[in-house]
mmCIF file of C-alpha atoms and ligand atoms in Angstrom:
data_model
loop_
_atom_site.group_PDB
_atom_site.id
_atom_site.type_symbol
_atom_site.label_atom_id
_atom_site.label_comp_id
_atom_site.label_asym_id
_atom_site.label_seq_id
_atom_site.Cartn_x
_atom_site.Cartn_y
_atom_site.Cartn_z
ATOM 1 C CA UNK N 1 -91.042 89.628 0.194
ATOM 2 C CA UNK N 2 -89.958 86.426 1.294
ATOM 3 C CA UNK N 3 -87.209 83.737 1.830
ATOM 4 C CA UNK N 4 -87.796 80.022 0.787
ATOM 5 C CA UNK N 5 -86.132 76.966 1.630
ATOM 6 C CA UNK N 6 -86.393 73.571 -0.073
ATOM 7 C CA UNK N 7 -84.917 70.784 1.930
ATOM 8 C CA UNK N 8 -84.502 67.097 0.475
ATOM 9 C CA UNK N 9 -87.358 67.552 -1.575
ATOM 10 C CA UNK N 10 -88.456 64.442 -3.768
ATOM 11 C CA UNK N 11 -91.396 64.042 -6.039
ATOM 12 C CA UNK N 12 -92.594 60.730 -6.899
ATOM 13 C CA UNK N 13 -95.838 60.696 -9.425
ATOM 14 C CA UNK N 14 -98.724 58.145 -8.393
ATOM 15 C CA UNK N 15 -97.515 56.245 -11.634
ATOM 16 C CA UNK N 16 -94.323 55.702 -9.803
ATOM 17 C CA UNK N 17 -92.165 58.225 -11.934
ATOM 18 C CA UNK N 18 -89.701 60.045 -9.808
ATOM 19 C CA UNK N 19 -89.641 63.456 -11.190
ATOM 20 C CA UNK N 20 -87.290 65.293 -8.539
ATOM 21 C CA UNK N 21 -84.568 63.840 -6.602
ATOM 22 C CA UNK N 22 -83.534 65.574 -3.302
ATOM 23 C CA UNK N 23 -83.784 69.055 -4.249
ATOM 24 C CA UNK N 24 -82.145 71.385 -1.672
ATOM 25 C CA UNK N 25 -82.036 75.291 -2.272
ATOM 26 C CA UNK N 26 -82.235 78.196 0.078
ATOM 27 C CA UNK N 27 -83.694 81.318 -1.672
ATOM 28 C CA UNK N 28 -82.891 84.919 -0.266
ATOM 29 C CA UNK N 29 -85.429 87.668 0.047
ATOM 30 C CA UNK N 30 -85.737 89.169 -3.357
ATOM 31 C CA UNK N 31 -83.680 86.844 -5.285
ATOM 32 C CA UNK N 32 -84.340 85.730 -8.920
ATOM 33 C CA UNK N 33 -83.859 82.092 -9.180
ATOM 34 C CA UNK N 34 -83.859 80.345 -12.452
ATOM 35 C CA UNK N 35 -84.543 76.722 -12.938
ATOM 36 C CA UNK N 36 -83.063 75.578 -16.146
ATOM 37 C CA UNK N 37 -82.647 72.365 -18.080
ATOM 38 C CA UNK N 38 -83.965 70.219 -20.825
ATOM 39 C CA UNK N 39 -87.478 69.133 -21.188
ATOM 40 C CA UNK N 40 -88.494 66.374 -18.596
ATOM 41 C CA UNK N 41 -85.687 67.116 -16.107
ATOM 42 C CA UNK N 42 -88.237 68.053 -13.196
ATOM 43 C CA UNK N 43 -88.173 71.953 -13.351
ATOM 44 C CA UNK N 44 -91.900 72.540 -13.790
ATOM 45 C CA UNK N 45 -92.635 69.715 -11.176
ATOM 46 C CA UNK N 46 -90.373 71.742 -8.643
ATOM 47 C CA UNK N 47 -92.281 75.105 -9.217
ATOM 48 C CA UNK N 48 -95.441 73.255 -9.252
ATOM 49 C CA UNK N 49 -94.820 71.753 -5.978
ATOM 50 C CA UNK N 50 -93.725 75.465 -4.577
ATOM 51 C CA UNK N 51 -97.002 76.555 -5.882
ATOM 52 C CA UNK N 52 -98.842 73.872 -4.083
ATOM 53 C CA UNK N 53 -100.505 72.353 -7.315
ATOM 54 C CA UNK N 54 -98.503 69.153 -6.890
ATOM 55 C CA UNK N 55 -97.776 67.292 -3.582
ATOM 56 C CA UNK N 56 -94.286 67.091 -2.040
ATOM 57 C CA UNK N 57 -93.751 63.432 -1.700
ATOM 58 C CA UNK N 58 -90.923 63.909 0.947
ATOM 59 C CA UNK N 59 -89.032 66.920 2.277
ATOM 60 C CA UNK N 60 -89.816 70.308 3.317
ATOM 61 C CA UNK N 61 -90.762 73.604 1.686
ATOM 62 C CA UNK N 62 -90.584 76.517 4.098
ATOM 63 C CA UNK N 63 -91.819 80.015 3.059
ATOM 64 C CA UNK N 64 -90.323 82.692 5.572
ATOM 65 C CA UNK N 65 -89.255 80.007 7.972
ATOM 66 C CA UNK N 66 -92.981 78.285 7.963
ATOM 67 C CA UNK N 67 -93.381 75.136 6.790
ATOM 68 C CA UNK N 68 -96.104 75.188 3.860
ATOM 69 C CA UNK N 69 -96.143 71.624 2.779
ATOM 70 C CA UNK N 70 -99.803 70.985 3.589
ATOM 71 C CA UNK N 71 -100.935 74.666 2.824
ATOM 72 C CA UNK N 72 -103.362 75.172 0.038
ATOM 73 C CA UNK N 73 -102.041 77.039 -3.059
ATOM 74 C CA UNK N 74 -104.120 80.324 -2.098
ATOM 75 C CA UNK N 75 -102.889 80.379 1.332
ATOM 76 C CA UNK N 76 -99.257 80.432 0.248
ATOM 77 C CA UNK N 77 -99.378 84.132 -1.063
ATOM 78 C CA UNK N 78 -97.729 82.931 -4.212
ATOM 79 C CA UNK N 79 -98.534 84.304 -7.757
ATOM 80 C CA UNK N 80 -97.795 82.340 -10.847
ATOM 81 C CA UNK N 81 -97.426 83.298 -14.402
ATOM 82 C CA UNK N 82 -97.897 80.551 -17.171
ATOM 83 C CA UNK N 83 -96.540 80.074 -20.799
ATOM 84 C CA UNK N 84 -100.058 80.287 -22.017
ATOM 85 C CA UNK N 85 -100.833 83.556 -20.301
ATOM 86 C CA UNK N 86 -104.423 82.130 -19.289
ATOM 87 C CA UNK N 87 -106.170 85.417 -19.853
ATOM 88 C CA UNK N 88 -110.085 85.716 -19.732
ATOM 89 C CA UNK N 89 -110.906 86.361 -23.357
ATOM 90 C CA UNK N 90 -114.207 88.159 -22.462
ATOM 91 C CA UNK N 91 -112.601 90.551 -20.125
ATOM 92 C CA UNK N 92 -110.757 93.661 -20.805
ATOM 93 C CA UNK N 93 -107.198 94.213 -19.738
ATOM 94 C CA UNK N 94 -108.302 96.196 -16.723
ATOM 95 C CA UNK N 95 -110.943 93.420 -15.708
ATOM 96 C CA UNK N 96 -108.458 90.691 -16.155
ATOM 97 C CA UNK N 97 -105.975 92.373 -13.730
ATOM 98 C CA UNK N 98 -108.790 93.338 -11.369
ATOM 99 C CA UNK N 99 -110.242 90.001 -11.311
ATOM 100 C CA UNK N 100 -108.305 88.090 -8.419
ATOM 101 C CA UNK N 101 -108.851 91.063 -6.279
ATOM 102 C CA UNK N 102 -112.533 91.280 -6.868
ATOM 103 C CA UNK N 103 -112.620 87.706 -5.910
ATOM 104 C CA UNK N 104 -110.734 88.332 -2.788
ATOM 105 C CA UNK N 105 -113.543 91.168 -2.255
ATOM 106 C CA UNK N 106 -111.049 93.881 -1.914
ATOM 107 C CA UNK N 107 -112.197 97.415 -1.569
ATOM 108 C CA UNK N 108 -112.941 98.858 -5.099
ATOM 109 C CA UNK N 109 -110.907 102.099 -4.652
ATOM 110 C CA UNK N 110 -107.766 99.713 -3.743
ATOM 111 C CA UNK N 111 -108.553 97.603 -6.612
ATOM 112 C CA UNK N 112 -108.547 100.667 -9.004
ATOM 113 C CA UNK N 113 -105.414 101.982 -7.401
ATOM 114 C CA UNK N 114 -103.517 98.588 -7.565
ATOM 115 C CA UNK N 115 -104.904 97.921 -11.347
ATOM 116 C CA UNK N 116 -103.555 101.259 -12.400
ATOM 117 C CA UNK N 117 -100.289 101.085 -10.590
ATOM 118 C CA UNK N 118 -99.523 97.793 -12.340
ATOM 119 C CA UNK N 119 -100.726 99.243 -15.795
ATOM 120 C CA UNK N 120 -98.359 102.155 -15.191
ATOM 121 C CA UNK N 121 -95.552 99.816 -14.279
ATOM 122 C CA UNK N 122 -96.152 97.593 -17.255
ATOM 123 C CA UNK N 123 -97.047 100.159 -19.932
ATOM 124 C CA UNK N 124 -100.556 99.112 -20.273
ATOM 125 C CA UNK N 125 -102.513 102.259 -19.615
ATOM 126 C CA UNK N 126 -103.401 102.726 -23.424
ATOM 127 C CA UNK N 127 -104.685 99.062 -23.448
ATOM 128 C CA UNK N 128 -107.143 98.864 -20.447
ATOM 129 C CA UNK N 129 -110.083 98.880 -22.397
ATOM 130 C CA UNK N 130 -108.971 96.398 -24.976
ATOM 131 C CA UNK N 131 -109.881 92.460 -24.861
ATOM 132 C CA UNK N 132 -106.983 90.185 -24.968
ATOM 133 C CA UNK N 133 -107.633 89.271 -28.789
ATOM 134 C CA UNK N 134 -106.743 92.940 -29.727
ATOM 135 C CA UNK N 135 -103.335 92.713 -28.078
ATOM 136 C CA UNK N 136 -99.850 91.648 -29.337
ATOM 137 C CA UNK N 137 -98.257 88.602 -27.691
ATOM 138 C CA UNK N 138 -95.955 90.743 -25.683
ATOM 139 C CA UNK N 139 -98.802 92.838 -24.666
ATOM 140 C CA UNK N 140 -100.624 89.784 -23.513
ATOM 141 C CA UNK N 141 -97.837 88.588 -21.503
ATOM 142 C CA UNK N 142 -97.621 91.970 -19.667
ATOM 143 C CA UNK N 143 -101.179 91.690 -18.773
ATOM 144 C CA UNK N 144 -100.430 88.188 -17.312
ATOM 145 C CA UNK N 145 -97.709 89.691 -15.494
ATOM 146 C CA UNK N 146 -99.864 92.401 -14.460
ATOM 147 C CA UNK N 147 -102.694 89.989 -12.988
ATOM 148 C CA UNK N 148 -99.954 88.616 -10.794
ATOM 149 C CA UNK N 149 -98.242 91.783 -9.540
ATOM 150 C CA UNK N 150 -101.705 93.643 -8.526
ATOM 151 C CA UNK N 151 -101.992 90.929 -5.958
ATOM 152 C CA UNK N 152 -98.722 92.182 -4.478
ATOM 153 C CA UNK N 153 -97.718 88.371 -3.576
ATOM 154 C CA UNK N 154 -94.710 87.068 -1.511
ATOM 155 C CA UNK N 155 -93.254 85.229 -4.362
ATOM 156 C CA UNK N 156 -93.580 85.009 -8.192
ATOM 157 C CA UNK N 157 -93.515 81.873 -10.129
ATOM 158 C CA UNK N 158 -93.020 82.002 -13.698
ATOM 159 C CA UNK N 159 -93.185 78.822 -16.186
ATOM 160 C CA UNK N 160 -91.552 79.513 -19.204
ATOM 161 C CA UNK N 161 -93.554 83.010 -19.609
ATOM 162 C CA UNK N 162 -91.634 83.887 -22.745
ATOM 163 C CA UNK N 163 -91.641 81.019 -24.815
ATOM 164 C CA UNK N 164 -94.507 81.925 -26.977
ATOM 165 C CA UNK N 165 -93.045 85.217 -28.196
ATOM 166 C CA UNK N 166 -90.819 85.699 -31.170
ATOM 167 C CA UNK N 167 -87.060 86.007 -30.516
ATOM 168 C CA UNK N 168 -87.086 89.838 -30.727
ATOM 169 C CA UNK N 169 -90.047 90.395 -28.326
ATOM 170 C CA UNK N 170 -88.351 87.642 -26.014
ATOM 171 C CA UNK N 171 -85.359 89.756 -25.677
ATOM 172 C CA UNK N 172 -87.324 92.675 -24.995
ATOM 173 C CA UNK N 173 -89.665 91.074 -22.341
ATOM 174 C CA UNK N 174 -86.535 89.715 -20.847
ATOM 175 C CA UNK N 175 -85.221 93.257 -20.159
ATOM 176 C CA UNK N 176 -88.571 94.211 -18.811
ATOM 177 C CA UNK N 177 -88.908 91.375 -16.539
ATOM 178 C CA UNK N 178 -85.216 92.075 -14.979
ATOM 179 C CA UNK N 179 -86.477 95.889 -14.568
ATOM 180 C CA UNK N 180 -89.715 94.490 -13.031
ATOM 181 C CA UNK N 181 -87.697 92.365 -10.655
ATOM 182 C CA UNK N 182 -85.492 95.333 -9.620
ATOM 183 C CA UNK N 183 -88.614 97.578 -9.179
ATOM 184 C CA UNK N 184 -90.511 95.173 -6.934
ATOM 185 C CA UNK N 185 -87.698 93.748 -5.101
ATOM 186 C CA UNK N 186 -89.778 90.617 -4.941
ATOM 187 C CA UNK N 187 -88.516 86.945 -4.603
ATOM 188 C CA UNK N 188 -88.909 85.114 -8.222
ATOM 189 C CA UNK N 189 -88.647 81.772 -9.438
ATOM 190 C CA UNK N 190 -88.474 81.348 -13.015
ATOM 191 C CA UNK N 191 -88.536 78.017 -15.186
ATOM 192 C CA UNK N 192 -87.081 77.724 -18.766
ATOM 193 C CA UNK N 193 -85.178 75.462 -21.029
ATOM 194 C CA UNK N 194 -83.502 78.330 -22.620
ATOM 195 C CA UNK N 195 -80.011 79.055 -21.138
ATOM 196 C CA UNK N 196 -79.848 82.558 -22.534
ATOM 197 C CA UNK N 197 -82.933 83.462 -20.311
ATOM 198 C CA UNK N 198 -81.244 82.029 -17.417
ATOM 199 C CA UNK N 199 -77.996 83.546 -17.868
ATOM 200 C CA UNK N 200 -79.661 87.078 -18.461
ATOM 201 C CA UNK N 201 -82.358 86.989 -15.650
ATOM 202 C CA UNK N 202 -80.971 85.043 -12.865
ATOM 203 C CA UNK N 203 -79.295 86.143 -9.670
ATOM 204 C CA UNK N 204 -78.576 82.399 -9.404
ATOM 205 C CA UNK N 205 -79.430 79.455 -11.723
ATOM 206 C CA UNK N 206 -80.253 76.071 -10.934
ATOM 207 C CA UNK N 207 -79.365 73.429 -13.512
ATOM 208 C CA UNK N 208 -81.211 70.196 -13.721
ATOM 209 C CA UNK N 209 -81.095 67.010 -15.388
ATOM 210 C CA UNK N 210 -83.132 63.956 -15.088
ATOM 211 C CA UNK N 211 -84.585 65.108 -11.729
ATOM 212 C CA UNK N 212 -81.330 65.856 -10.151
ATOM 213 C CA UNK N 213 -79.640 69.314 -9.580
ATOM 214 C CA UNK N 214 -76.425 69.442 -11.557
ATOM 215 C CA UNK N 215 -75.116 72.961 -10.033
ATOM 216 C CA UNK N 216 -76.447 75.953 -8.276
ATOM 217 C CA UNK N 217 -74.343 78.778 -9.046
ATOM 218 C CA UNK N 218 -74.554 82.871 -10.392
ATOM 219 C CA UNK N 219 -74.575 82.935 -14.177
ATOM 220 C CA UNK N 220 -70.898 84.126 -14.103
ATOM 221 C CA UNK N 221 -69.806 81.061 -11.858
ATOM 222 C CA UNK N 222 -71.737 78.746 -14.075
ATOM 223 C CA UNK N 223 -70.139 79.883 -17.207
ATOM 224 C CA UNK N 224 -66.572 79.884 -15.887
ATOM 225 C CA UNK N 225 -66.681 76.993 -13.781
ATOM 226 C CA UNK N 226 -69.155 74.240 -14.763
ATOM 227 C CA UNK N 227 -69.313 71.275 -12.328
ATOM 228 C CA UNK N 228 -69.600 68.652 -14.905
ATOM 229 C CA UNK N 229 -69.683 67.897 -18.625
ATOM 230 C CA UNK N 230 -73.466 68.260 -18.801
ATOM 231 C CA UNK N 231 -73.430 71.956 -17.363
ATOM 232 C CA UNK N 232 -70.411 72.725 -19.516
ATOM 233 C CA UNK N 233 -72.198 71.673 -22.511
ATOM 234 C CA UNK N 234 -75.773 73.102 -21.675
ATOM 235 C CA UNK N 235 -74.619 76.639 -20.840
ATOM 236 C CA UNK N 236 -73.260 78.659 -23.639
ATOM 237 C CA UNK N 237 -73.927 79.302 -27.302
ATOM 238 C CA UNK N 238 -72.452 77.804 -29.359
ATOM 239 C CA UNK N 239 -71.768 75.002 -26.876
ATOM 240 C CA UNK N 240 -68.155 73.995 -25.719
ATOM 241 C CA UNK N 241 -66.187 71.732 -27.926
ATOM 242 C CA UNK N 242 -65.269 68.619 -26.349
ATOM 243 C CA UNK N 243 -62.370 65.991 -27.470
ATOM 244 C CA UNK N 244 -61.100 62.690 -26.131
ATOM 245 C CA UNK N 245 -57.767 63.461 -24.905
ATOM 246 C CA UNK N 246 -54.602 62.306 -23.014
ATOM 247 C CA UNK N 247 -52.271 64.123 -20.691
ATOM 248 C CA UNK N 248 -48.516 63.388 -20.677
ATOM 249 C CA UNK N 249 -46.030 63.768 -17.916
ATOM 250 C CA UNK N 250 -43.893 66.289 -19.942
ATOM 251 C CA UNK N 251 -46.782 69.033 -19.852
ATOM 252 C CA UNK N 252 -48.591 68.447 -23.058
ATOM 253 C CA UNK N 253 -52.254 67.374 -23.577
ATOM 254 C CA UNK N 254 -52.873 65.297 -26.894
ATOM 255 C CA UNK N 255 -55.959 65.516 -28.959
ATOM 256 C CA UNK N 256 -55.204 62.735 -31.400
ATOM 257 C CA UNK N 257 -51.994 64.216 -32.908
ATOM 258 C CA UNK N 258 -52.555 67.691 -32.040
ATOM 259 C CA UNK N 259 -50.155 68.509 -29.038
ATOM 260 C CA UNK N 260 -50.786 71.505 -26.678
ATOM 261 C CA UNK N 261 -48.476 72.619 -24.210
ATOM 262 C CA UNK N 262 -50.224 73.022 -20.715
ATOM 263 C CA UNK N 263 -47.220 72.959 -18.512
ATOM 264 C CA UNK N 264 -47.711 76.498 -17.494
ATOM 265 C CA UNK N 265 -51.262 76.366 -16.381
ATOM 266 C CA UNK N 266 -52.784 75.860 -12.781
ATOM 267 C CA UNK N 267 -54.765 72.864 -14.104
ATOM 268 C CA UNK N 268 -51.722 71.093 -15.121
ATOM 269 C CA UNK N 269 -50.875 70.790 -11.423
ATOM 270 C CA UNK N 270 -54.252 69.764 -10.416
ATOM 271 C CA UNK N 271 -54.140 67.130 -13.171
ATOM 272 C CA UNK N 272 -50.661 65.912 -11.891
ATOM 273 C CA UNK N 273 -51.769 65.951 -8.178
ATOM 274 C CA UNK N 274 -54.990 64.140 -9.136
ATOM 275 C CA UNK N 275 -53.063 61.433 -11.128
ATOM 276 C CA UNK N 276 -54.607 62.081 -14.385
ATOM 277 C CA UNK N 277 -51.322 61.597 -16.398
ATOM 278 C CA UNK N 278 -51.704 58.883 -18.983
ATOM 279 C CA UNK N 279 -55.422 58.532 -18.409
ATOM 280 C CA UNK N 280 -58.140 59.139 -21.080
ATOM 281 C CA UNK N 281 -59.850 62.295 -20.286
ATOM 282 C CA UNK N 282 -62.289 64.715 -21.897
ATOM 283 C CA UNK N 283 -61.105 68.065 -22.906
ATOM 284 C CA UNK N 284 -63.357 71.053 -23.344
ATOM 285 C CA UNK N 285 -62.911 74.381 -24.814
ATOM 286 C CA UNK N 286 -65.346 77.368 -25.616
ATOM 287 C CA UNK N 287 -65.535 78.474 -29.132
ATOM 288 C CA UNK N 288 -64.218 81.723 -28.185
ATOM 289 C CA UNK N 289 -60.988 80.398 -26.693
ATOM 290 C CA UNK N 290 -59.900 78.882 -29.960
ATOM 291 C CA UNK N 291 -58.428 81.300 -32.424
ATOM 292 C CA UNK N 292 -58.084 80.674 -36.255
ATOM 293 C CA UNK N 293 -55.909 82.795 -38.484
ATOM 294 C CA UNK N 294 -54.868 82.865 -42.139
ATOM 295 C CA UNK N 295 -51.276 81.618 -42.769
ATOM 296 C CA UNK N 296 -48.741 84.505 -42.455
ATOM 297 C CA UNK N 297 -46.362 85.127 -45.258
ATOM 298 C CA UNK N 298 -43.256 84.912 -43.104
ATOM 299 C CA UNK N 299 -44.038 81.548 -42.209
ATOM 300 C CA UNK N 300 -43.817 82.192 -38.176
ATOM 301 C CA UNK N 301 -47.333 80.721 -37.861
ATOM 302 C CA UNK N 302 -48.528 79.534 -34.759
ATOM 303 C CA UNK N 303 -50.890 76.703 -34.198
ATOM 304 C CA UNK N 304 -51.952 73.724 -36.232
ATOM 305 C CA UNK N 305 -53.150 73.639 -39.821
ATOM 306 C CA UNK N 306 -56.717 72.899 -40.748
ATOM 307 C CA UNK N 307 -59.242 73.653 -43.317
ATOM 308 C CA UNK N 308 -62.164 75.951 -43.074
ATOM 309 C CA UNK N 309 -65.408 74.135 -43.620
ATOM 310 C CA UNK N 310 -67.740 76.824 -42.918
ATOM 311 C CA UNK N 311 -67.736 80.672 -42.149
ATOM 312 C CA UNK N 312 -70.923 81.957 -40.398
ATOM 313 C CA UNK N 313 -70.782 85.879 -39.851
ATOM 314 C CA UNK N 314 -73.023 86.819 -36.893
ATOM 315 C CA UNK N 315 -72.255 90.611 -36.798
ATOM 316 C CA UNK N 316 -69.347 91.650 -34.948
ATOM 317 C CA UNK N 317 -68.459 87.958 -34.218
ATOM 318 C CA UNK N 318 -68.026 85.072 -36.472
ATOM 319 C CA UNK N 319 -68.299 81.313 -36.291
ATOM 320 C CA UNK N 320 -65.436 79.349 -38.048
ATOM 321 C CA UNK N 321 -66.147 75.452 -38.509
ATOM 322 C CA UNK N 322 -63.291 73.359 -39.088
ATOM 323 C CA UNK N 323 -62.092 69.632 -38.147
ATOM 324 C CA UNK N 324 -59.604 68.255 -35.869
ATOM 325 C CA UNK N 325 -59.066 64.708 -37.000
ATOM 326 C CA UNK N 326 -62.596 63.760 -37.734
ATOM 327 C CA UNK N 327 -64.032 65.948 -34.940
ATOM 328 C CA UNK N 328 -66.089 69.009 -35.932
ATOM 329 C CA UNK N 329 -64.795 72.213 -34.045
ATOM 330 C CA UNK N 330 -66.448 75.602 -33.757
ATOM 331 C CA UNK N 331 -64.279 78.621 -33.275
ATOM 332 C CA UNK N 332 -65.827 82.166 -32.478
ATOM 333 C CA UNK N 333 -63.826 84.903 -33.936
ATOM 334 C CA UNK N 334 -63.865 88.718 -34.484
ATOM 335 C CA UNK N 335 -65.487 89.050 -37.873
ATOM 336 C CA UNK N 336 -62.741 91.410 -38.860
ATOM 337 C CA UNK N 337 -61.117 88.242 -39.764
ATOM 338 C CA UNK N 338 -62.904 86.974 -43.053
ATOM 339 C CA UNK N 339 -62.231 83.552 -43.927
ATOM 340 C CA UNK N 340 -63.593 81.196 -46.901
ATOM 341 C CA UNK N 341 -64.795 77.721 -46.945
ATOM 342 C CA UNK N 342 -61.874 75.384 -48.109
ATOM 343 C CA UNK N 343 -59.301 77.883 -47.194
ATOM 344 C CA UNK N 344 -56.334 76.514 -45.001
ATOM 345 C CA UNK N 345 -56.011 78.390 -41.611
ATOM 346 C CA UNK N 346 -54.067 78.024 -38.233
ATOM 347 C CA UNK N 347 -56.060 77.201 -35.162
ATOM 348 C CA UNK N 348 -54.633 77.559 -31.558
ATOM 349 C CA UNK N 349 -56.295 76.997 -28.253
ATOM 350 C CA UNK N 350 -56.000 79.433 -25.337
ATOM 351 C CA UNK N 351 -54.585 76.673 -22.876
ATOM 352 C CA UNK N 352 -55.369 79.052 -19.733
ATOM 353 C CA UNK N 353 -59.189 78.310 -20.592
ATOM 354 C CA UNK N 354 -59.257 74.732 -20.937
ATOM 355 C CA UNK N 355 -61.585 72.444 -19.212
ATOM 356 C CA UNK N 356 -60.754 68.668 -18.148
ATOM 357 C CA UNK N 357 -63.483 66.317 -17.360
ATOM 358 C CA UNK N 358 -62.983 62.982 -15.705
ATOM 359 C CA UNK N 359 -64.029 60.396 -18.329
ATOM 360 C CA UNK N 360 -66.145 58.280 -16.022
ATOM 361 C CA UNK N 361 -67.687 60.677 -13.649
ATOM 362 C CA UNK N 362 -67.670 63.533 -16.007
ATOM 363 C CA UNK N 363 -66.811 65.990 -13.164
ATOM 364 C CA UNK N 364 -64.715 68.812 -14.201
ATOM 365 C CA UNK N 365 -61.207 68.808 -12.665
ATOM 366 C CA UNK N 366 -60.166 72.145 -11.038
ATOM 367 C CA UNK N 367 -57.298 73.314 -9.029
HETATM 368 P P1 ADP P 1 -89.834 69.955 -17.107
HETATM 369 O O1 ADP P 1 -90.607 70.870 -16.715
HETATM 370 O O2 ADP P 1 -88.381 70.012 -16.851
HETATM 371 O O3 ADP P 1 -90.148 69.558 -18.583
HETATM 372 P P2 ADP P 1 -91.611 68.071 -15.757
HETATM 373 O O4 ADP P 1 -91.256 68.438 -14.227
HETATM 374 O O5 ADP P 1 -92.646 68.476 -16.416
HETATM 375 O O6 ADP P 1 -90.175 68.336 -16.423
HETATM 376 O O7 ADP P 1 -91.609 66.527 -15.666
HETATM 377 C C1 ADP P 1 -90.446 65.740 -15.172
HETATM 378 C C2 ADP P 1 -90.697 64.243 -15.280
HETATM 379 O O8 ADP P 1 -91.982 63.756 -14.713
HETATM 380 C C3 ADP P 1 -91.105 63.823 -16.840
HETATM 381 O O9 ADP P 1 -90.259 62.516 -16.711
HETATM 382 C C4 ADP P 1 -92.426 63.731 -16.841
HETATM 383 O O10 ADP P 1 -92.877 62.772 -17.871
HETATM 384 C C5 ADP P 1 -92.816 63.347 -15.579
HETATM 385 N N1 ADP P 1 -94.156 63.918 -15.174
HETATM 386 C C6 ADP P 1 -94.708 65.081 -15.204
HETATM 387 N N2 ADP P 1 -95.940 65.370 -14.785
HETATM 388 C C7 ADP P 1 -96.402 63.985 -14.350
HETATM 389 C C8 ADP P 1 -97.578 63.559 -14.062
HETATM 390 N N3 ADP P 1 -98.693 64.104 -13.627
HETATM 391 N N4 ADP P 1 -97.760 62.034 -13.708
HETATM 392 C C9 ADP P 1 -96.607 61.365 -14.022
HETATM 393 N N5 ADP P 1 -95.155 61.741 -14.514
HETATM 394 C C10 ADP P 1 -95.225 62.995 -14.820
#
């Protein structure tokens, strides 16, 4: 169990590349933190600095209030699980899990007890005598986790541990990892490029881009109140729709010729007080906040007419693709409504769930 504090941490590689800029994060004891962002954003570098595998160029790393910048990896009491599992091919599952304890010259009864405990927790008892090649991807990943948990470390670091698994197994392992975290109550820091993994696993998510932290928030906060356009676009599938738009002083937002009445929304007041009237802004709306319906016979249709370009059934939901002007738009609706390509339908936006971004700074404007 451990707390961790990263204060003004920077990483400049010897070739001059700055991979991490001014990283600040206070991690609570037992917290599950996920670092997420596109490839090259600096998340592995951050994790490797925490592990002690990369030097911290400037800034402080504290574990349980003790500065550990100069401590060797083995002295930090941290266990790391990698994407490629890094299992020993010639050793059985049992010996793979026992190995680090044997190296530490632990008492053999204690080693046996720890390995059996980990095998029980991870459902590996039936496989203890198998070699890694005789296991499925998910089982191998569990052995890699087992190797880490037998050591009873203060902190777990996991670098894309599920990315070699197929989609179904990834889903299952996500659930297992979350359960493992509950059961062990240990601090975990997890790196992934997959925003679904971040949303489903994390207590708090750190979104990174080009070496900079964009936002640190709970999954719910991040989804509901993204700081900026990058986060809004990165979190959520399918992604948020974005439009060039303008707000007028009459209470309308205009997307080309499409006019939406936002006069009753909280955001409208904020936009007025922050002097966004008449300015170009970027408007964002999540697919689930756009309705699209077939025209009604009584001609009391609400919304705006468009043509369905594509209807994708996902199960209980469906994605409807259409255009506003020349812009492609995706709406997510209940699949009880079935629409066909080429058919005309009325779309409408839920104006209480619109996002407004400053065109220059890309910061999201909130009340
Ligand atoms: P991520 O894990 O988010 O994909 P990384 O932390 O691996 O990103 O890399 C961040 C940046 O640092 C990238 O631009 C990458 O090319 C660079 N980088 C990573 N490792 C090294 C290294 N050993 N030397 C120089 N540059 C590196």
